[in-house]
Amino acid sequence: MRKSFALLAVALTLTGAPVAAQDPRIPQAEQDADRIEAQAMYDRQRQRDQAEADRVAKTNLDRQSDYDLYVARQKADYEAKMAQWRADNARREADYQARVARCLAGDRTACAPR
């Protein structure tokens, strides 16, 4: 008996007996109203979930654009510093070459002290 009951339970589970089966004790209008109300609750929850997903996506986009702006500022700052460094190096190199040329030309004040 137990074995046949277990087999029957497994068979019902596998056949997919409807979860929201109609109960003959509850009037059809009430079942329909409950089904409509449940569908409305489901739809409202889905709308809330979608609104939350949209909000999160917008926040992520805002964060990404803020990050992109930050990276662009950092890159611009780095490029400006590198341009200044290159200009300083070029000025120092030109000054050094001018001093070497003056020293070779005979100007002893341009030569390095011994």
Short mmCIF file of N, CA and C in Angstrom, two decimals:
data_model
loop_
_atom_site.label_atom_id
_atom_site.label_comp_id
_atom_site.label_asym_id
_atom_site.label_seq_id
_atom_site.Cartn_x
_atom_site.Cartn_y
_atom_site.Cartn_z
N MET A 1 0.83 -1.18 0.00
CA MET A 1 0.00 0.00 0.00
C MET A 1 0.87 1.25 0.00
N ARG A 2 1.90 1.28 0.88
CA ARG A 2 2.78 2.43 0.93
C ARG A 2 3.51 2.63 -0.38
N LYS A 3 3.92 1.53 -0.96
CA LYS A 3 4.66 1.58 -2.20
C LYS A 3 3.80 2.15 -3.33
N SER A 4 2.55 1.72 -3.38
CA SER A 4 1.68 2.22 -4.44
C SER A 4 1.34 3.70 -4.20
N PHE A 5 1.21 4.12 -2.95
CA PHE A 5 0.95 5.53 -2.65
C PHE A 5 2.16 6.38 -3.06
N ALA A 6 3.35 5.89 -2.79
CA ALA A 6 4.56 6.62 -3.18
C ALA A 6 4.65 6.72 -4.69
N LEU A 7 4.32 5.64 -5.39
CA LEU A 7 4.34 5.66 -6.85
C LEU A 7 3.30 6.64 -7.39
N LEU A 8 2.13 6.68 -6.76
CA LEU A 8 1.09 7.60 -7.18
C LEU A 8 1.54 9.05 -6.96
N ALA A 9 2.20 9.32 -5.84
CA ALA A 9 2.70 10.67 -5.55
C ALA A 9 3.76 11.07 -6.57
N VAL A 10 4.63 10.16 -6.90
CA VAL A 10 5.66 10.44 -7.90
C VAL A 10 5.03 10.67 -9.26
N ALA A 11 4.04 9.87 -9.60
CA ALA A 11 3.37 10.00 -10.89
C ALA A 11 2.66 11.35 -10.98
N LEU A 12 2.00 11.78 -9.91
CA LEU A 12 1.34 13.09 -9.92
C LEU A 12 2.36 14.22 -10.03
N THR A 13 3.47 14.07 -9.38
CA THR A 13 4.52 15.08 -9.44
C THR A 13 5.09 15.18 -10.85
N LEU A 14 5.33 14.06 -11.47
CA LEU A 14 5.93 14.04 -12.79
C LEU A 14 4.95 14.50 -13.87
N THR A 15 3.66 14.23 -13.69
CA THR A 15 2.69 14.63 -14.70
C THR A 15 2.41 16.12 -14.62
N GLY A 16 2.82 16.77 -13.56
CA GLY A 16 2.65 18.20 -13.45
C GLY A 16 1.22 18.58 -13.19
N ALA A 17 0.64 18.06 -12.15
CA ALA A 17 -0.72 18.43 -11.79
C ALA A 17 -0.77 19.93 -11.55
N PRO A 18 -1.80 20.59 -12.07
CA PRO A 18 -1.84 22.05 -11.95
C PRO A 18 -1.81 22.49 -10.50
N VAL A 19 -1.00 23.51 -10.23
CA VAL A 19 -0.84 24.01 -8.86
C VAL A 19 -2.09 24.75 -8.44
N ALA A 20 -2.62 25.57 -9.35
CA ALA A 20 -3.79 26.37 -9.02
C ALA A 20 -5.04 25.68 -9.57
N ALA A 21 -5.20 24.43 -9.17
CA ALA A 21 -6.37 23.69 -9.65
C ALA A 21 -7.63 24.34 -9.10
N GLN A 22 -8.68 24.23 -9.87
CA GLN A 22 -9.93 24.85 -9.45
C GLN A 22 -10.54 24.03 -8.32
N ASP A 23 -10.94 24.76 -7.30
CA ASP A 23 -11.56 24.13 -6.14
C ASP A 23 -13.08 24.25 -6.31
N PRO A 24 -13.81 23.12 -6.36
CA PRO A 24 -15.25 23.20 -6.58
C PRO A 24 -16.00 23.89 -5.44
N ARG A 25 -15.36 24.01 -4.28
CA ARG A 25 -16.04 24.64 -3.13
C ARG A 25 -16.01 26.16 -3.22
N ILE A 26 -15.12 26.72 -4.06
CA ILE A 26 -15.00 28.18 -4.19
C ILE A 26 -15.69 28.59 -5.48
N PRO A 27 -16.54 29.60 -5.42
CA PRO A 27 -17.24 30.03 -6.63
C PRO A 27 -16.27 30.47 -7.72
N GLN A 28 -16.64 30.23 -8.96
CA GLN A 28 -15.79 30.56 -10.11
C GLN A 28 -15.45 32.04 -10.15
N ALA A 29 -16.41 32.90 -9.84
CA ALA A 29 -16.18 34.35 -9.88
C ALA A 29 -15.10 34.75 -8.87
N GLU A 30 -15.15 34.12 -7.70
CA GLU A 30 -14.15 34.43 -6.67
C GLU A 30 -12.77 33.92 -7.10
N GLN A 31 -12.72 32.75 -7.72
CA GLN A 31 -11.44 32.23 -8.22
C GLN A 31 -10.88 33.15 -9.30
N ASP A 32 -11.76 33.61 -10.20
CA ASP A 32 -11.31 34.54 -11.25
C ASP A 32 -10.81 35.85 -10.64
N ALA A 33 -11.52 36.36 -9.66
CA ALA A 33 -11.11 37.61 -9.01
C ALA A 33 -9.76 37.42 -8.32
N ASP A 34 -9.58 36.29 -7.64
CA ASP A 34 -8.29 36.02 -6.99
C ASP A 34 -7.17 35.91 -8.03
N ARG A 35 -7.47 35.25 -9.15
CA ARG A 35 -6.47 35.10 -10.20
C ARG A 35 -6.10 36.47 -10.78
N ILE A 36 -7.11 37.32 -11.01
CA ILE A 36 -6.86 38.67 -11.54
C ILE A 36 -6.06 39.49 -10.55
N GLU A 37 -6.42 39.39 -9.28
CA GLU A 37 -5.68 40.13 -8.25
C GLU A 37 -4.23 39.65 -8.16
N ALA A 38 -4.04 38.34 -8.22
CA ALA A 38 -2.68 37.80 -8.16
C ALA A 38 -1.87 38.26 -9.38
N GLN A 39 -2.51 38.28 -10.55
CA GLN A 39 -1.81 38.73 -11.76
C GLN A 39 -1.45 40.22 -11.64
N ALA A 40 -2.37 41.01 -11.08
CA ALA A 40 -2.10 42.44 -10.89
C ALA A 40 -0.94 42.64 -9.91
N MET A 41 -0.92 41.86 -8.82
CA MET A 41 0.18 41.95 -7.87
C MET A 41 1.50 41.57 -8.55
N TYR A 42 1.47 40.52 -9.35
CA TYR A 42 2.66 40.08 -10.07
C TYR A 42 3.14 41.18 -11.01
N ASP A 43 2.19 41.79 -11.75
CA ASP A 43 2.56 42.86 -12.69
C ASP A 43 3.15 44.06 -11.96
N ARG A 44 2.55 44.44 -10.82
CA ARG A 44 3.10 45.57 -10.05
C ARG A 44 4.50 45.26 -9.55
N GLN A 45 4.71 44.03 -9.08
CA GLN A 45 6.04 43.65 -8.61
C GLN A 45 7.04 43.67 -9.76
N ARG A 46 6.61 43.18 -10.92
CA ARG A 46 7.50 43.18 -12.09
C ARG A 46 7.84 44.62 -12.49
N GLN A 47 6.87 45.54 -12.40
CA GLN A 47 7.14 46.94 -12.70
C GLN A 47 8.12 47.54 -11.69
N ARG A 48 7.94 47.21 -10.41
CA ARG A 48 8.89 47.69 -9.39
C ARG A 48 10.29 47.15 -9.64
N ASP A 49 10.35 45.86 -9.98
CA ASP A 49 11.66 45.25 -10.28
C ASP A 49 12.31 45.92 -11.49
N GLN A 50 11.51 46.20 -12.52
CA GLN A 50 12.05 46.84 -13.72
C GLN A 50 12.51 48.26 -13.41
N ALA A 51 11.72 48.98 -12.59
CA ALA A 51 12.12 50.34 -12.20
C ALA A 51 13.43 50.30 -11.42
N GLU A 52 13.57 49.33 -10.54
CA GLU A 52 14.82 49.20 -9.77
C GLU A 52 15.98 48.85 -10.69
N ALA A 53 15.74 47.96 -11.64
CA ALA A 53 16.80 47.60 -12.59
C ALA A 53 17.19 48.81 -13.43
N ASP A 54 16.20 49.61 -13.85
CA ASP A 54 16.51 50.82 -14.62
C ASP A 54 17.31 51.81 -13.78
N ARG A 55 16.91 51.96 -12.50
CA ARG A 55 17.63 52.88 -11.61
C ARG A 55 19.09 52.43 -11.42
N VAL A 56 19.27 51.14 -11.22
CA VAL A 56 20.63 50.61 -11.04
C VAL A 56 21.44 50.80 -12.32
N ALA A 57 20.82 50.54 -13.46
CA ALA A 57 21.53 50.72 -14.73
C ALA A 57 21.93 52.18 -14.92
N LYS A 58 21.03 53.11 -14.59
CA LYS A 58 21.35 54.54 -14.71
C LYS A 58 22.47 54.92 -13.76
N THR A 59 22.41 54.40 -12.53
CA THR A 59 23.47 54.68 -11.56
C THR A 59 24.80 54.16 -12.08
N ASN A 60 24.78 52.95 -12.64
CA ASN A 60 26.02 52.39 -13.18
C ASN A 60 26.55 53.23 -14.34
N LEU A 61 25.64 53.69 -15.21
CA LEU A 61 26.07 54.55 -16.32
C LEU A 61 26.63 55.86 -15.80
N ASP A 62 25.97 56.43 -14.77
CA ASP A 62 26.47 57.67 -14.18
C ASP A 62 27.85 57.45 -13.58
N ARG A 63 28.01 56.34 -12.89
CA ARG A 63 29.32 56.04 -12.30
C ARG A 63 30.37 55.84 -13.39
N GLN A 64 29.98 55.16 -14.46
CA GLN A 64 30.92 54.93 -15.56
C GLN A 64 31.31 56.25 -16.21
N SER A 65 30.33 57.14 -16.43
CA SER A 65 30.66 58.42 -17.06
C SER A 65 31.49 59.27 -16.11
N ASP A 66 31.19 59.21 -14.79
CA ASP A 66 32.03 59.93 -13.82
C ASP A 66 33.45 59.39 -13.84
N TYR A 67 33.58 58.07 -13.91
CA TYR A 67 34.90 57.46 -13.95
C TYR A 67 35.63 57.85 -15.23
N ASP A 68 34.91 57.81 -16.36
CA ASP A 68 35.53 58.20 -17.63
C ASP A 68 36.00 59.65 -17.58
N LEU A 69 35.19 60.52 -16.98
CA LEU A 69 35.58 61.92 -16.84
C LEU A 69 36.82 62.05 -15.94
N TYR A 70 36.84 61.29 -14.85
CA TYR A 70 37.99 61.30 -13.94
C TYR A 70 39.25 60.85 -14.67
N VAL A 71 39.13 59.77 -15.45
CA VAL A 71 40.29 59.25 -16.19
C VAL A 71 40.76 60.28 -17.21
N ALA A 72 39.81 60.93 -17.89
CA ALA A 72 40.18 61.95 -18.87
C ALA A 72 40.91 63.11 -18.20
N ARG A 73 40.43 63.51 -17.03
CA ARG A 73 41.11 64.60 -16.30
C ARG A 73 42.51 64.19 -15.87
N GLN A 74 42.62 62.97 -15.37
CA GLN A 74 43.93 62.49 -14.95
C GLN A 74 44.89 62.41 -16.14
N LYS A 75 44.40 61.95 -17.26
CA LYS A 75 45.23 61.84 -18.46
C LYS A 75 45.66 63.23 -18.93
N ALA A 76 44.72 64.17 -18.93
CA ALA A 76 45.05 65.54 -19.35
C ALA A 76 46.08 66.15 -18.41
N ASP A 77 45.91 65.93 -17.11
CA ASP A 77 46.87 66.45 -16.13
C ASP A 77 48.25 65.83 -16.34
N TYR A 78 48.28 64.53 -16.59
CA TYR A 78 49.54 63.84 -16.83
C TYR A 78 50.21 64.38 -18.09
N GLU A 79 49.42 64.53 -19.16
CA GLU A 79 49.98 65.04 -20.41
C GLU A 79 50.52 66.46 -20.23
N ALA A 80 49.82 67.29 -19.46
CA ALA A 80 50.30 68.66 -19.21
C ALA A 80 51.62 68.63 -18.43
N LYS A 81 51.70 67.77 -17.43
CA LYS A 81 52.94 67.67 -16.65
C LYS A 81 54.08 67.15 -17.51
N MET A 82 53.78 66.17 -18.37
CA MET A 82 54.82 65.63 -19.24
C MET A 82 55.28 66.68 -20.26
N ALA A 83 54.36 67.47 -20.78
CA ALA A 83 54.73 68.54 -21.72
C ALA A 83 55.63 69.56 -21.02
N GLN A 84 55.30 69.90 -19.78
CA GLN A 84 56.13 70.83 -19.02
C GLN A 84 57.51 70.23 -18.78
N TRP A 85 57.56 68.95 -18.44
CA TRP A 85 58.84 68.29 -18.19
C TRP A 85 59.68 68.26 -19.46
N ARG A 86 59.03 67.93 -20.59
CA ARG A 86 59.77 67.92 -21.87
C ARG A 86 60.30 69.31 -22.21
N ALA A 87 59.48 70.33 -21.97
CA ALA A 87 59.91 71.71 -22.25
C ALA A 87 61.09 72.09 -21.36
N ASP A 88 61.03 71.71 -20.09
CA ASP A 88 62.13 72.00 -19.18
C ASP A 88 63.40 71.28 -19.61
N ASN A 89 63.27 70.02 -20.00
CA ASN A 89 64.43 69.27 -20.47
C ASN A 89 65.02 69.88 -21.74
N ALA A 90 64.14 70.27 -22.66
CA ALA A 90 64.63 70.89 -23.90
C ALA A 90 65.34 72.21 -23.59
N ARG A 91 64.79 73.00 -22.65
CA ARG A 91 65.44 74.27 -22.27
C ARG A 91 66.80 74.00 -21.62
N ARG A 92 66.86 73.03 -20.73
CA ARG A 92 68.14 72.70 -20.08
C ARG A 92 69.17 72.21 -21.11
N GLU A 93 68.72 71.35 -22.03
CA GLU A 93 69.62 70.83 -23.07
C GLU A 93 70.12 71.95 -23.96
N ALA A 94 69.24 72.89 -24.34
CA ALA A 94 69.65 74.03 -25.18
C ALA A 94 70.64 74.91 -24.42
N ASP A 95 70.38 75.13 -23.14
CA ASP A 95 71.29 75.95 -22.33
C ASP A 95 72.67 75.26 -22.23
N TYR A 96 72.64 73.94 -22.02
CA TYR A 96 73.89 73.20 -21.93
C TYR A 96 74.66 73.27 -23.25
N GLN A 97 73.97 73.06 -24.38
CA GLN A 97 74.63 73.11 -25.68
C GLN A 97 75.20 74.51 -25.95
N ALA A 98 74.47 75.54 -25.53
CA ALA A 98 74.96 76.91 -25.72
C ALA A 98 76.21 77.15 -24.88
N ARG A 99 76.23 76.66 -23.67
CA ARG A 99 77.41 76.83 -22.81
C ARG A 99 78.61 76.08 -23.38
N VAL A 100 78.36 74.85 -23.89
CA VAL A 100 79.45 74.08 -24.50
C VAL A 100 80.00 74.82 -25.72
N ALA A 101 79.12 75.34 -26.54
CA ALA A 101 79.56 76.08 -27.73
C ALA A 101 80.35 77.31 -27.34
N ARG A 102 79.93 78.04 -26.31
CA ARG A 102 80.67 79.24 -25.85
C ARG A 102 82.03 78.84 -25.29
N CYS A 103 82.04 77.72 -24.55
CA CYS A 103 83.31 77.27 -23.97
C CYS A 103 84.28 76.88 -25.08
N LEU A 104 83.80 76.16 -26.09
CA LEU A 104 84.66 75.75 -27.20
C LEU A 104 85.12 76.95 -28.03
N ALA A 105 84.31 78.01 -27.99
CA ALA A 105 84.65 79.21 -28.74
C ALA A 105 85.71 80.04 -28.00
N GLY A 106 86.02 79.68 -26.76
CA GLY A 106 87.05 80.37 -26.02
C GLY A 106 86.55 81.15 -24.82
N ASP A 107 85.27 81.19 -24.59
CA ASP A 107 84.72 81.91 -23.42
C ASP A 107 84.90 81.04 -22.20
N ARG A 108 85.89 81.34 -21.38
CA ARG A 108 86.20 80.51 -20.21
C ARG A 108 85.15 80.63 -19.11
N THR A 109 84.33 81.68 -19.12
CA THR A 109 83.32 81.80 -18.07
C THR A 109 82.20 80.78 -18.28
N ALA A 110 82.06 80.27 -19.50
CA ALA A 110 81.02 79.28 -19.79
C ALA A 110 81.49 77.87 -19.48
N CYS A 111 82.78 77.68 -19.27
CA CYS A 111 83.30 76.35 -19.01
C CYS A 111 83.09 75.96 -17.56
N ALA A 112 83.02 74.66 -17.34
CA ALA A 112 82.84 74.18 -15.98
C ALA A 112 84.14 74.41 -15.21
N PRO A 113 84.05 74.80 -13.94
CA PRO A 113 85.28 75.03 -13.15
C PRO A 113 86.04 73.72 -12.94
N ARG A 114 87.36 73.86 -12.81
CA ARG A 114 88.19 72.68 -12.59
C ARG A 114 88.46 72.47 -11.14
#
